[in-house]
Short mmCIF file of C-alpha atoms in Angstrom, two decimals:
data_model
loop_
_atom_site.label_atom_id
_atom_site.label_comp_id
_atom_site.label_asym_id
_atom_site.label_seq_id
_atom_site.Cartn_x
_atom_site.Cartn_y
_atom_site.Cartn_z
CA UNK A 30 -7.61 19.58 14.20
CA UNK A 31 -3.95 19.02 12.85
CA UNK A 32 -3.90 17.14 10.06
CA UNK A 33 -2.23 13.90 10.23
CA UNK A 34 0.58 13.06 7.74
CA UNK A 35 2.65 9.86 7.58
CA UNK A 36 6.01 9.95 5.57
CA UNK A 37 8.06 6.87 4.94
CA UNK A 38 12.04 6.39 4.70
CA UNK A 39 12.19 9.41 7.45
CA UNK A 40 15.06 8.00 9.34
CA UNK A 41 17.60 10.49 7.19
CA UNK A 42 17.79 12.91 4.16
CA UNK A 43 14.74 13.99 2.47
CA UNK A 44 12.64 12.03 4.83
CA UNK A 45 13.92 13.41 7.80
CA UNK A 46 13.64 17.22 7.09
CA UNK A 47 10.22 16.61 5.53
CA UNK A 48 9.16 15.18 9.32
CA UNK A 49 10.80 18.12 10.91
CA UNK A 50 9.35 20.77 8.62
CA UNK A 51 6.11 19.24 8.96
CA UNK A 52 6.26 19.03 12.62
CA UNK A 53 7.39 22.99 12.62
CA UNK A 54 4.19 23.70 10.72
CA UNK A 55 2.01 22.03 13.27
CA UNK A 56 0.96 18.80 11.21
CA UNK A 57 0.97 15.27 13.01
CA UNK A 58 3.52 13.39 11.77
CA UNK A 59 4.04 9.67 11.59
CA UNK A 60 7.58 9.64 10.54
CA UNK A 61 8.13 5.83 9.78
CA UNK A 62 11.90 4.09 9.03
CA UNK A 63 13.04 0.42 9.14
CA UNK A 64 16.26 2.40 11.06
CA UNK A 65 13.96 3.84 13.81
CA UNK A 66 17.19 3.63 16.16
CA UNK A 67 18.66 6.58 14.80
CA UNK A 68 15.61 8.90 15.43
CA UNK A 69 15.57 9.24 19.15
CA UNK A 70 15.97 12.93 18.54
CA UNK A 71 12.36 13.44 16.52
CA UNK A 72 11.15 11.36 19.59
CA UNK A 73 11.77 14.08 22.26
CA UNK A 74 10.23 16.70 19.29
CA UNK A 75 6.94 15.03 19.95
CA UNK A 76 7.29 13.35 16.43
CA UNK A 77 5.63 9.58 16.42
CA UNK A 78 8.34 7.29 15.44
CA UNK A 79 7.00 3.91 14.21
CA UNK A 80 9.05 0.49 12.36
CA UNK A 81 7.94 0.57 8.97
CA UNK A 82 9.42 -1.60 6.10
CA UNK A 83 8.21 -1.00 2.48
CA UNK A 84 9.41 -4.38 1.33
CA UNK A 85 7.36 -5.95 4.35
CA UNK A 86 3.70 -6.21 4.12
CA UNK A 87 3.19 -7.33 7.10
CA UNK A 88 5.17 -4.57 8.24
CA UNK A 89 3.15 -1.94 6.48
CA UNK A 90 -0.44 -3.20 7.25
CA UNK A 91 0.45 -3.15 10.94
CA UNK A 92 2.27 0.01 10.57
CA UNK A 93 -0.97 1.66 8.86
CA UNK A 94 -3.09 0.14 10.67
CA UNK A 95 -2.03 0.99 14.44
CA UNK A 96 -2.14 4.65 13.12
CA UNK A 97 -5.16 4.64 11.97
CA UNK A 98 -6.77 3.06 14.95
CA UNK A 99 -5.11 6.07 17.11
CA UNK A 100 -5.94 8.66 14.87
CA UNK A 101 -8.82 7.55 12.74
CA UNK A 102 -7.97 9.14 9.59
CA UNK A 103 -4.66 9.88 7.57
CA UNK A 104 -4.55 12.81 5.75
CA UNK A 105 -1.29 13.04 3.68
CA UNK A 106 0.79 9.98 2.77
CA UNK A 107 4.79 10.88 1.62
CA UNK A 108 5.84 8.51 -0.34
CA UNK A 109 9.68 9.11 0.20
CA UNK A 110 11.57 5.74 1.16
CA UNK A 111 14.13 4.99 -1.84
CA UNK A 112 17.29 3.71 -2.92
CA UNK A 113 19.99 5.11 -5.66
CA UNK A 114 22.36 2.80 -7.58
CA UNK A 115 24.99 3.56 -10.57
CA UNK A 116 25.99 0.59 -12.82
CA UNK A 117 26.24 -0.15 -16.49
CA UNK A 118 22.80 -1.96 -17.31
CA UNK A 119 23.64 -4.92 -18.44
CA UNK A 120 26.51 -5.68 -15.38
CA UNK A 121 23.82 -4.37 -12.36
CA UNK A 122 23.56 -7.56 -9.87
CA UNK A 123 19.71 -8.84 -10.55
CA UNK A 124 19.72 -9.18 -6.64
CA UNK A 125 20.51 -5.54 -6.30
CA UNK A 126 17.98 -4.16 -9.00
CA UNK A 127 15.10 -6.18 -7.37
CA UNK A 128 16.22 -4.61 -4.09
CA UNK A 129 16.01 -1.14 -6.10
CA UNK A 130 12.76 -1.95 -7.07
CA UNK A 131 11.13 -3.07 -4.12
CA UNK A 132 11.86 -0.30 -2.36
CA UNK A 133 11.56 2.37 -5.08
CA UNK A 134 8.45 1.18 -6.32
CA UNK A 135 6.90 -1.93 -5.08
CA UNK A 136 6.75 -0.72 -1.81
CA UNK A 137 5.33 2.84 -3.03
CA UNK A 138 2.53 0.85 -4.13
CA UNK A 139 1.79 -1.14 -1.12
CA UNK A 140 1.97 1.29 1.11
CA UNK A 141 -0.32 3.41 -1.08
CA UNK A 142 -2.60 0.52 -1.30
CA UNK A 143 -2.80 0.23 2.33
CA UNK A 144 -3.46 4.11 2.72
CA UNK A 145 -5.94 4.86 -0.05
CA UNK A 146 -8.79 2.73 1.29
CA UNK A 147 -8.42 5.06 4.43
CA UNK A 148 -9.11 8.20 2.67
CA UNK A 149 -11.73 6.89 -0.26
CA UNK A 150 -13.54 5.95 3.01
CA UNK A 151 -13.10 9.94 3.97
CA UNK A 152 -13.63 11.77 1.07
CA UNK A 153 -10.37 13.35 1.15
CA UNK A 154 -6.68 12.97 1.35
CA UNK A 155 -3.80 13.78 -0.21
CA UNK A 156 -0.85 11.40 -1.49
CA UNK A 157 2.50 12.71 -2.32
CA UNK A 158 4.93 9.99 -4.64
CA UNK A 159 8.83 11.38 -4.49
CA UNK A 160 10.10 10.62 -7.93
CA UNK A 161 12.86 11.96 -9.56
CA UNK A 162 13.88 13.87 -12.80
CA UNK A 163 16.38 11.42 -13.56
CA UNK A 164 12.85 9.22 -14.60
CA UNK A 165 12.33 11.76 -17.97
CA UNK A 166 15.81 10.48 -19.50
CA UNK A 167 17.35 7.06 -19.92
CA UNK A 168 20.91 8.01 -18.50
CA UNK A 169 23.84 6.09 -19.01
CA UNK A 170 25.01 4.10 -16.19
CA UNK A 171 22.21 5.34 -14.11
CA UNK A 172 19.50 2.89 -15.77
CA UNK A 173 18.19 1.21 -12.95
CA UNK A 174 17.53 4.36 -10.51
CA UNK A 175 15.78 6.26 -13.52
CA UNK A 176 13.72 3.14 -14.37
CA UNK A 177 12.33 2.36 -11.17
CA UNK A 178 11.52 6.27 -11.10
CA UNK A 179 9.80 6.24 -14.42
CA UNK A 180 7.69 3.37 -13.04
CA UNK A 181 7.10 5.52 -9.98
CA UNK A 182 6.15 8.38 -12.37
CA UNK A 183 3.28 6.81 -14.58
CA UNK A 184 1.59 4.47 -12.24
CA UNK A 185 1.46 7.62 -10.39
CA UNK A 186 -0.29 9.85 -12.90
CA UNK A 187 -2.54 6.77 -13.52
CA UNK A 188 -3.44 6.59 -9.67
CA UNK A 189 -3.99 10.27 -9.67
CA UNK A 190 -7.05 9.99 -12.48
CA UNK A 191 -8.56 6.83 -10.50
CA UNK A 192 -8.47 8.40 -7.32
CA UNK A 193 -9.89 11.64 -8.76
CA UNK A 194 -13.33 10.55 -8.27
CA UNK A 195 -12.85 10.24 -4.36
CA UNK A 196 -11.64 13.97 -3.74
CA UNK A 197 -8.11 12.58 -3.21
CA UNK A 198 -5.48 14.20 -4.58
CA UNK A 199 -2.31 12.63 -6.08
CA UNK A 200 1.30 14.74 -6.71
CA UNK A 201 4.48 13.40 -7.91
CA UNK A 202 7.24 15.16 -7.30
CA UNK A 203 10.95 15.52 -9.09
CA UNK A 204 13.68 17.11 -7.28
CA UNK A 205 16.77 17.09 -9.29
CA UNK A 206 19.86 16.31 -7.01
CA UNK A 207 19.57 16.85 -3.19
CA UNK A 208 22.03 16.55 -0.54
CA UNK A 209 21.73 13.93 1.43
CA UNK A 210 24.49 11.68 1.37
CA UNK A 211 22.49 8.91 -1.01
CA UNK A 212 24.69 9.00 -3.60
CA UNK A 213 27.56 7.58 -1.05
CA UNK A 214 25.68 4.88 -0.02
CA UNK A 215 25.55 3.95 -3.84
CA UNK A 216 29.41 4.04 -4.83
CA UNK A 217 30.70 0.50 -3.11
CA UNK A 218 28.37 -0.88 -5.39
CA UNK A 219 29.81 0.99 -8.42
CA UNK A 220 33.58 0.45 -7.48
CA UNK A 221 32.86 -3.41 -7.19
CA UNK A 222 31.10 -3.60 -10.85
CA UNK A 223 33.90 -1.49 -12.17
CA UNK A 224 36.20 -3.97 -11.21
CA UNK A 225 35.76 -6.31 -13.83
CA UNK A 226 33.41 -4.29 -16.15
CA UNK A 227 33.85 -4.09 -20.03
CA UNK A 228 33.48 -0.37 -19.62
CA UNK A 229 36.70 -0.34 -17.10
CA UNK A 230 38.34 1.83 -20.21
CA UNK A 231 36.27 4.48 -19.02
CA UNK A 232 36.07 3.66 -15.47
CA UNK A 233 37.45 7.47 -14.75
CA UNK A 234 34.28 8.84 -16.63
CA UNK A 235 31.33 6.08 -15.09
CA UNK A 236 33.24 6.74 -11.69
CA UNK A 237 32.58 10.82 -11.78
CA UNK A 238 28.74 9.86 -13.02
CA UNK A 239 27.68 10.09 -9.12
CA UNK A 240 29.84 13.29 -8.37
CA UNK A 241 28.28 14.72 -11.59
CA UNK A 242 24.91 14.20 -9.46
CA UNK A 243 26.75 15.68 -6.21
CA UNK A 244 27.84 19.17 -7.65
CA UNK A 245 24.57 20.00 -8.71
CA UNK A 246 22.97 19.48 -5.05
CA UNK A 247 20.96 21.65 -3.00
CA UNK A 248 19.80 21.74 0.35
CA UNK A 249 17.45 19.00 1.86
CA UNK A 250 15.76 21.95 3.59
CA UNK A 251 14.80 23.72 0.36
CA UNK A 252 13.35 21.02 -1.26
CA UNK A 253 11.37 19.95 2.06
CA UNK A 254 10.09 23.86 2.00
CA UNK A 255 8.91 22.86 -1.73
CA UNK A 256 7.21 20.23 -0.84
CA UNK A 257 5.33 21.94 2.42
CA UNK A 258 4.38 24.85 -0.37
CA UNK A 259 3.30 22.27 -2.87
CA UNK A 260 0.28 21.45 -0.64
CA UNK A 261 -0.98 24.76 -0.14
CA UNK A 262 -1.05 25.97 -3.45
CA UNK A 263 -4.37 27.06 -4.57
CA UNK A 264 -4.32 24.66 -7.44
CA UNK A 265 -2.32 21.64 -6.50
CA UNK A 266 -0.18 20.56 -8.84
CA UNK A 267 0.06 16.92 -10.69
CA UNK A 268 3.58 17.32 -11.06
CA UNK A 269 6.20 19.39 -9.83
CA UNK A 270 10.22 19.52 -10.51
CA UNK A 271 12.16 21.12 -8.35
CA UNK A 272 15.96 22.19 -8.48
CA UNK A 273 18.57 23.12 -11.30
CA UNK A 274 18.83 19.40 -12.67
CA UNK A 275 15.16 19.59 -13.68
CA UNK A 276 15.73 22.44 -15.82
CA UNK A 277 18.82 20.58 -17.40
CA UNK A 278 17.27 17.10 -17.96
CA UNK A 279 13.91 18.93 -19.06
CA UNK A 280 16.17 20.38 -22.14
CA UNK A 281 17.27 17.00 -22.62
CA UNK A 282 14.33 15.58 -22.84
CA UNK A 283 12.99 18.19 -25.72
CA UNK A 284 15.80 17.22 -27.92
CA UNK A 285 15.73 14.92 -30.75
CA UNK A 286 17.16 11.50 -29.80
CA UNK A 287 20.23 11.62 -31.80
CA UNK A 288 21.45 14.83 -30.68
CA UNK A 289 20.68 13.89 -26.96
CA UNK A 290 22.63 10.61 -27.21
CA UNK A 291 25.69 12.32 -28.62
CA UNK A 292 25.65 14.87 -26.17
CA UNK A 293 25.54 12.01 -23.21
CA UNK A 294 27.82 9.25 -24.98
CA UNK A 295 30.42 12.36 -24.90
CA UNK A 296 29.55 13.28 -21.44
CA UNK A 297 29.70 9.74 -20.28
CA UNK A 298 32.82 8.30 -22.41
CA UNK A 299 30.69 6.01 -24.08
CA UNK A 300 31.89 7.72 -27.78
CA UNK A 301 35.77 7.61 -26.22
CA UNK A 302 35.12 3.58 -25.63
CA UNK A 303 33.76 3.19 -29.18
CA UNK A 304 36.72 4.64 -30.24
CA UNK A 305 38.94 2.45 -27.73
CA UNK A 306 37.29 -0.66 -29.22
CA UNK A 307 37.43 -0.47 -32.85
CA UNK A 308 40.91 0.70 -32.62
CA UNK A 309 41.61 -2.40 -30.52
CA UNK A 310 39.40 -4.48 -33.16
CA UNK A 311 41.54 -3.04 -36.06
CA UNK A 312 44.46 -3.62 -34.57
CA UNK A 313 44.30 -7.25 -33.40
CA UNK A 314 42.11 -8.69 -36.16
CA UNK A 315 41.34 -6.86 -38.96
CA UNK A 316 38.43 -9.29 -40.15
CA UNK A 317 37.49 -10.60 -36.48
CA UNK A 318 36.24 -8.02 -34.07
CA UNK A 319 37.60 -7.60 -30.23
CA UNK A 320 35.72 -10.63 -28.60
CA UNK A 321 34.02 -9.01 -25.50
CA UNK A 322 32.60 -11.96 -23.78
CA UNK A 323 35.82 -14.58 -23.52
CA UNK A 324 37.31 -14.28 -20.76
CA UNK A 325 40.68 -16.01 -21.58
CA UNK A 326 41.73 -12.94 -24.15
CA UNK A 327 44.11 -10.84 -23.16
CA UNK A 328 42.33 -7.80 -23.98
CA UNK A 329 40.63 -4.68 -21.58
CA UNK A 330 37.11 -5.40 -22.01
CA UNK A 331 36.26 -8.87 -20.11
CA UNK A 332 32.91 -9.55 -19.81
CA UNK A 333 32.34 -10.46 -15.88
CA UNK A 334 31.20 -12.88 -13.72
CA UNK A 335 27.70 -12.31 -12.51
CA UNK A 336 28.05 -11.54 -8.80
CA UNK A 337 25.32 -11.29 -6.15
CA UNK A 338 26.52 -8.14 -4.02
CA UNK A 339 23.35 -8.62 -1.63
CA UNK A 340 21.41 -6.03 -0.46
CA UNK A 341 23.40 -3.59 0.97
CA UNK A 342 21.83 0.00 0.56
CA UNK A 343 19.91 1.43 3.01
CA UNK A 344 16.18 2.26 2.12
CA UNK A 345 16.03 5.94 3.11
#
């Protein structure tokens, strides 16, 4: 009996080639999008195509439940559907990091929720949470993205000790940068921020932090081949890491604090800016420093207006 397997954001990108490999493999796969329009293609593989929202949950109880009336069972839930975004932390639209989270995490959780009752029922079942290696380091202008994945990350290893007792097996998984075109979808949010940013001094150096992402990519197929191996391992794994970022962020993440935020204030122009500003302090009031927030000076670092950008990322 194939196993059945249900994977969410599988419209593009790592959600795609994870249906596809699947399929290849001979698994049953549920591959679930709120874009279903642009997989017509998986739909002539024999791949079941179904509407599913993870910010909608009324979308993902009917979603869940219409497969499990078909097949009776789900075996493997994929976790996958998620969002990137690049912005200094304090200057992120609120609108936009609630999107973030909602779909990075919120919706993790109720679709999980609607899943695990499923296979406690069984006996059996294994759930697979996408996270990302970016959650083991607070990076600079990449604060909301590593946040919502480092809420991903420990709800997940608490889920995996709850569910332990039920035979069901829990893996998160942190692929360092793939290619699939996410990090485009996250720059017109960037470029707006920048416009009127107090970090626009460095606005070359925040504006490389996605292609700095980009030219450490690998193949979507490789990591989807990972993922397939993950499950037949002998031993599954709690976590795995996969790709050359997760060796370079592991380092980080060994390192004492200080020397790991000089290394990535360098890397991201953040010491360059401190320099920018106290020169600029020094220069226009000795005894007053640069005021950051007024917006009438005549200075580069303007605090901005708060601006709702809306929700315009896509959610695979």
């Amino acid at each position: 009996m194939n196993k059945v397997v249900v994977i969410t954001g599988a419209s593009s990108g790592i959600g795609r080639s994870l249906a596809l490999t699947f399929h290849n493999y001979g698994f049953k796969v549920f591959a679930t999008s709120r874009n279903i329009e642009r997989m017509n293609d998986m739909l002539e593989m024999g791949i079941k195509v179904l509407e599913l929202d993870v910010t909608s949950q009324d979308s993902i109880e009917q979603t869940i439940k219409g497969i499990v009336e078909v097949e009776g069972r789900i075996d493997i839930l994929i976790n996958n559907a998620g969002i990137t975004m690049f912005g200094p932390a304090i200057e992120v639209p609120m609108i936009d990091l609630r999107t973030l989270f909602e779909v990075n995490f919120f919706g993790l959780i109720a679709t999980t929720n609607q899943v695990a009752p499923h296979m406690i029922n069984a006996r059996k079942g294994i759930i697979i949470n996408i996270g990302s290696v970016a959650a083991w380091n607070g990076m600079p202008f990449g604060s909301s993205y590593s946040s919502s994945k480092a809420a991903l990350h420990n709800w997940s290893d608490a889920l995996r000790m709850e569910l332990d007792p039920f035979n069901i097996k829990v893996i998160t998984i942190a692929p360092g940068p793939i290619s699939t075109g996410i990090i485009e979808k996250a720059t017109p949010l960037l470029d707006h921020i920048m416009e009127r940013s107090v970090y626009r001094a460095i606005a070359s150096d925040i504006n490389n932090r996605p292609q700095m992402s980009k030219s450490r990519q690998v193949p979507v197929q490789s990591f989807a081949d990972f993922v397939l191996s993950t499950i037949f391992s002998r031993r599954i794994p709690a976590n795995a890491a996969f790709g050359p970022g997760s060796v370079i962020l592991r380092f980080l993440s060994y390192l004492p604090t200080w020397l790991s935020d000089y290394i990535l204030k360098k890397q991201f122009g953040l010491a360059k800016l401190k320099s920018i500003i106290q020169k600029a302090d020094k220069d226009n009031r000795p005894s007053n420093p640069v005021d950051l927030s007024n917006n009438n000076n005549n200075n580069n670092f303007n605090q901005p207006d708060i601006v709702e950008v809306g929700k315009e990322q896509s959610t695979e």
